Amino acid sequence: MSKIKNEAKNQFPLVTAVRGQLEQRAAWLYLLCDEGRKRGLDPRDFGSAAIKRCGLGQGKYLVREGGTNSLKGLRKTLFTKPAQWMFEMKVIHSTDDELELHFHYCPLVKAWQKAGCSDEEISMLCDIAMCGDRGIGEAYGCELDLPKTIANGDDICHLRYHKK
């Protein structure tokens, strides 16, 4: 029996449709890692680095687009109202040097659940996926702490960005 609880409350059709696109992205990650594993590779050996590269590129774009490396800028460019709807997210704290968020739903975890992944696989895939968020944080000159994740059976994903 899975310890992961991940049920969306917001079922608005447009939100559900966009979540489907996010689930598709998560399916790509799962399938790439699965194929790597079939070839004797550990997904953590290549997946984390690849996803972090993606996050670094996205972070550089967001800094340039927002015109600032303030974490308030990150909130405004990445954690927009539509993003908040997709992840049933609450902004807990937002300053230039700290950004704290609670996600109450994760479409990526939902995709991995639908694919039949075990709790252990979901946890690993989440760790790999979060390397993108770490890369974004690095582009803003900060670190990301994850005290809680839905993928590990917690009630929320608790993201805390903070300047180094």
PDB file of C-alpha atoms in Angstrom, residues 9-151:
ATOM      1  CA  LYS A   9      -8.937  19.367  -5.126  1.00  0.00           C
ATOM      2  CA  ASN A  10      -9.173  21.799  -8.055  1.00  0.00           C
ATOM      3  CA  GLN A  11     -10.840  19.940 -10.935  1.00  0.00           C
ATOM      4  CA  PHE A  12     -11.466  22.939 -13.206  1.00  0.00           C
ATOM      5  CA  PRO A  13     -11.169  21.592 -16.799  1.00  0.00           C
ATOM      6  CA  LEU A  14      -8.414  23.987 -17.919  1.00  0.00           C
ATOM      7  CA  VAL A  15      -6.342  23.230 -14.815  1.00  0.00           C
ATOM      8  CA  THR A  16      -6.837  19.495 -15.411  1.00  0.00           C
ATOM      9  CA  ALA A  17      -5.759  19.883 -19.059  1.00  0.00           C
ATOM     10  CA  VAL A  18      -2.560  21.754 -18.156  1.00  0.00           C
ATOM     11  CA  ARG A  19      -1.799  19.222 -15.444  1.00  0.00           C
ATOM     12  CA  GLY A  20      -2.006  16.573 -18.161  1.00  0.00           C
ATOM     13  CA  GLN A  21       0.840  18.324 -19.973  1.00  0.00           C
ATOM     14  CA  LEU A  22       2.893  18.361 -16.777  1.00  0.00           C
ATOM     15  CA  GLU A  23       2.141  14.665 -16.329  1.00  0.00           C
ATOM     16  CA  GLN A  24       3.432  14.040 -19.858  1.00  0.00           C
ATOM     17  CA  ARG A  25       6.736  15.712 -18.921  1.00  0.00           C
ATOM     18  CA  ALA A  26       6.946  13.482 -15.849  1.00  0.00           C
ATOM     19  CA  ALA A  27       6.269  10.420 -18.018  1.00  0.00           C
ATOM     20  CA  TRP A  28       9.237  11.365 -20.216  1.00  0.00           C
ATOM     21  CA  LEU A  29      11.502  11.471 -17.171  1.00  0.00           C
ATOM     22  CA  TYR A  30      10.217   8.114 -15.930  1.00  0.00           C
ATOM     23  CA  LEU A  31      10.643   6.426 -19.327  1.00  0.00           C
ATOM     24  CA  LEU A  32      14.140   7.853 -19.864  1.00  0.00           C
ATOM     25  CA  CYS A  33      15.210   6.654 -16.422  1.00  0.00           C
ATOM     26  CA  ASP A  34      13.574   3.262 -16.963  1.00  0.00           C
ATOM     27  CA  GLU A  35      15.368   2.772 -20.294  1.00  0.00           C
ATOM     28  CA  GLY A  36      18.652   3.815 -18.688  1.00  0.00           C
ATOM     29  CA  ARG A  37      18.098   1.325 -15.868  1.00  0.00           C
ATOM     30  CA  LYS A  38      17.415  -1.441 -18.462  1.00  0.00           C
ATOM     31  CA  ARG A  39      20.848  -0.670 -19.896  1.00  0.00           C
ATOM     32  CA  GLY A  40      22.552  -0.995 -16.519  1.00  0.00           C
ATOM     33  CA  LEU A  41      22.681   2.713 -15.709  1.00  0.00           C
ATOM     34  CA  ASP A  42      21.624   4.271 -12.428  1.00  0.00           C
ATOM     35  CA  PRO A  43      19.188   7.112 -13.275  1.00  0.00           C
ATOM     36  CA  ARG A  44      20.676   9.220 -10.474  1.00  0.00           C
ATOM     37  CA  ASP A  45      24.027   9.113 -12.277  1.00  0.00           C
ATOM     38  CA  PHE A  46      22.728  10.900 -15.371  1.00  0.00           C
ATOM     39  CA  GLY A  47      19.191  12.160 -14.682  1.00  0.00           C
ATOM     40  CA  SER A  48      20.110  14.560 -11.894  1.00  0.00           C
ATOM     41  CA  ALA A  49      22.826  16.278 -13.931  1.00  0.00           C
ATOM     42  CA  ALA A  50      20.638  16.578 -17.035  1.00  0.00           C
ATOM     43  CA  ILE A  51      17.671  18.011 -15.133  1.00  0.00           C
ATOM     44  CA  LYS A  52      19.926  20.422 -13.217  1.00  0.00           C
ATOM     45  CA  ARG A  53      21.288  21.703 -16.554  1.00  0.00           C
ATOM     46  CA  CYS A  54      17.711  22.342 -17.624  1.00  0.00           C
ATOM     47  CA  GLY A  55      17.016  24.204 -14.369  1.00  0.00           C
ATOM     48  CA  LEU A  56      20.151  26.314 -14.690  1.00  0.00           C
ATOM     49  CA  GLY A  57      19.111  27.347 -18.196  1.00  0.00           C
ATOM     50  CA  GLN A  58      15.574  28.109 -17.095  1.00  0.00           C
ATOM     51  CA  GLY A  59      16.876  30.027 -14.075  1.00  0.00           C
ATOM     52  CA  LYS A  60      19.161  32.184 -16.211  1.00  0.00           C
ATOM     53  CA  TYR A  61      16.211  32.942 -18.485  1.00  0.00           C
ATOM     54  CA  LEU A  62      13.978  33.831 -15.516  1.00  0.00           C
ATOM     55  CA  VAL A  63      16.625  36.140 -14.015  1.00  0.00           C
ATOM     56  CA  ARG A  64      17.012  37.874 -17.385  1.00  0.00           C
ATOM     57  CA  GLU A  65      13.242  38.012 -17.983  1.00  0.00           C
ATOM     58  CA  GLY A  66      12.525  39.378 -14.507  1.00  0.00           C
ATOM     59  CA  GLY A  67      15.496  41.733 -14.541  1.00  0.00           C
ATOM     60  CA  THR A  68      16.537  40.689 -11.024  1.00  0.00           C
ATOM     61  CA  ASN A  69      18.015  37.851  -9.007  1.00  0.00           C
ATOM     62  CA  SER A  70      15.733  38.708  -6.083  1.00  0.00           C
ATOM     63  CA  LEU A  71      13.629  35.795  -4.915  1.00  0.00           C
ATOM     64  CA  LYS A  72      10.634  38.119  -5.156  1.00  0.00           C
ATOM     65  CA  GLY A  73      11.448  38.143  -8.868  1.00  0.00           C
ATOM     66  CA  LEU A  74      11.475  34.335  -8.928  1.00  0.00           C
ATOM     67  CA  ARG A  75       8.043  34.285  -7.296  1.00  0.00           C
ATOM     68  CA  LYS A  76       6.708  36.704  -9.906  1.00  0.00           C
ATOM     69  CA  THR A  77       8.169  34.923 -12.938  1.00  0.00           C
ATOM     70  CA  LEU A  78       7.885  31.217 -12.047  1.00  0.00           C
ATOM     71  CA  PHE A  79       5.397  30.842  -9.222  1.00  0.00           C
ATOM     72  CA  THR A  80       2.629  32.764 -10.950  1.00  0.00           C
ATOM     73  CA  LYS A  81      -1.094  32.451 -10.224  1.00  0.00           C
ATOM     74  CA  PRO A  82      -1.543  29.748 -12.923  1.00  0.00           C
ATOM     75  CA  ALA A  83       1.380  27.765 -11.460  1.00  0.00           C
ATOM     76  CA  GLN A  84      -0.222  28.113  -8.040  1.00  0.00           C
ATOM     77  CA  TRP A  85      -3.440  26.591  -9.431  1.00  0.00           C
ATOM     78  CA  MET A  86      -1.629  23.643 -11.050  1.00  0.00           C
ATOM     79  CA  PHE A  87       0.183  22.650  -7.880  1.00  0.00           C
ATOM     80  CA  GLU A  88      -2.432  23.912  -5.406  1.00  0.00           C
ATOM     81  CA  MET A  89       0.410  26.043  -4.102  1.00  0.00           C
ATOM     82  CA  LYS A  90       0.543  28.601  -1.322  1.00  0.00           C
ATOM     83  CA  VAL A  91       3.256  31.244  -1.078  1.00  0.00           C
ATOM     84  CA  ILE A  92       4.158  31.197   2.616  1.00  0.00           C
ATOM     85  CA  HIS A  93       6.970  33.749   2.713  1.00  0.00           C
ATOM     86  CA  SER A  94       8.506  35.954   0.028  1.00  0.00           C
ATOM     87  CA  THR A  95      11.386  38.421   0.405  1.00  0.00           C
ATOM     88  CA  ASP A  96      14.383  39.322  -1.726  1.00  0.00           C
ATOM     89  CA  ASP A  97      16.451  36.649   0.068  1.00  0.00           C
ATOM     90  CA  GLU A  98      13.895  33.960   0.986  1.00  0.00           C
ATOM     91  CA  LEU A  99      10.998  32.238  -0.729  1.00  0.00           C
ATOM     92  CA  GLU A 100       8.937  29.578   0.983  1.00  0.00           C
ATOM     93  CA  LEU A 101       6.199  27.602  -0.772  1.00  0.00           C
ATOM     94  CA  HIS A 102       3.796  24.786   0.059  1.00  0.00           C
ATOM     95  CA  PHE A 103       2.564  22.571  -2.784  1.00  0.00           C
ATOM     96  CA  HIS A 104      -0.540  20.549  -1.898  1.00  0.00           C
ATOM     97  CA  TYR A 105      -0.673  18.567  -5.156  1.00  0.00           C
ATOM     98  CA  CYS A 106       1.925  17.357  -7.666  1.00  0.00           C
ATOM     99  CA  PRO A 107       1.013  16.370 -11.234  1.00  0.00           C
ATOM    100  CA  LEU A 108       4.441  14.783 -11.677  1.00  0.00           C
ATOM    101  CA  VAL A 109       3.849  12.430  -8.759  1.00  0.00           C
ATOM    102  CA  LYS A 110       0.383  11.701 -10.188  1.00  0.00           C
ATOM    103  CA  ALA A 111       1.964  10.655 -13.508  1.00  0.00           C
ATOM    104  CA  TRP A 112       4.377   8.317 -11.744  1.00  0.00           C
ATOM    105  CA  GLN A 113       1.515   6.869  -9.708  1.00  0.00           C
ATOM    106  CA  LYS A 114      -0.431   6.268 -12.942  1.00  0.00           C
ATOM    107  CA  ALA A 115       2.629   4.554 -14.446  1.00  0.00           C
ATOM    108  CA  GLY A 116       2.597   2.092 -11.544  1.00  0.00           C
ATOM    109  CA  CYS A 117       5.859   3.274  -9.978  1.00  0.00           C
ATOM    110  CA  SER A 118       6.640   2.121  -6.463  1.00  0.00           C
ATOM    111  CA  ASP A 119       6.946   4.647  -3.649  1.00  0.00           C
ATOM    112  CA  GLU A 120      10.740   4.193  -3.844  1.00  0.00           C
ATOM    113  CA  GLU A 121      10.776   4.917  -7.590  1.00  0.00           C
ATOM    114  CA  ILE A 122       8.560   7.976  -7.107  1.00  0.00           C
ATOM    115  CA  SER A 123      10.888   9.287  -4.406  1.00  0.00           C
ATOM    116  CA  MET A 124      13.922   8.819  -6.683  1.00  0.00           C
ATOM    117  CA  LEU A 125      12.190  10.432  -9.678  1.00  0.00           C
ATOM    118  CA  CYS A 126      11.158  13.370  -7.490  1.00  0.00           C
ATOM    119  CA  ASP A 127      14.761  13.816  -6.285  1.00  0.00           C
ATOM    120  CA  ILE A 128      15.897  13.894  -9.902  1.00  0.00           C
ATOM    121  CA  ALA A 129      13.118  16.293 -10.954  1.00  0.00           C
ATOM    122  CA  MET A 130      13.903  18.631  -8.054  1.00  0.00           C
ATOM    123  CA  CYS A 131      17.404  19.079  -9.462  1.00  0.00           C
ATOM    124  CA  GLY A 132      15.742  21.417 -11.959  1.00  0.00           C
ATOM    125  CA  ASP A 133      14.415  23.526  -9.094  1.00  0.00           C
ATOM    126  CA  ARG A 134      17.854  23.434  -7.488  1.00  0.00           C
ATOM    127  CA  GLY A 135      19.368  24.650 -10.760  1.00  0.00           C
ATOM    128  CA  ILE A 136      16.851  27.497 -10.901  1.00  0.00           C
ATOM    129  CA  GLY A 137      17.804  28.398  -7.336  1.00  0.00           C
ATOM    130  CA  GLU A 138      21.494  28.339  -8.205  1.00  0.00           C
ATOM    131  CA  ALA A 139      20.847  30.802 -11.036  1.00  0.00           C
ATOM    132  CA  TYR A 140      19.325  33.111  -8.401  1.00  0.00           C
ATOM    133  CA  GLY A 141      22.354  32.676  -6.117  1.00  0.00           C
ATOM    134  CA  CYS A 142      20.474  30.601  -3.590  1.00  0.00           C
ATOM    135  CA  GLU A 143      19.953  27.104  -2.265  1.00  0.00           C
ATOM    136  CA  LEU A 144      16.799  25.031  -2.076  1.00  0.00           C
ATOM    137  CA  ASP A 145      15.780  23.077   1.009  1.00  0.00           C
ATOM    138  CA  LEU A 146      13.036  20.444   0.830  1.00  0.00           C
ATOM    139  CA  PRO A 147      11.932  19.635   4.372  1.00  0.00           C
ATOM    140  CA  LYS A 148       8.863  17.761   3.067  1.00  0.00           C
ATOM    141  CA  THR A 149       7.829  16.170  -0.224  1.00  0.00           C
ATOM    142  CA  ILE A 150       4.622  14.547  -1.383  1.00  0.00           C
ATOM    143  CA  ALA A 151       6.803  11.904  -3.071  1.00  0.00           C
TER     144      ALA A 151
END
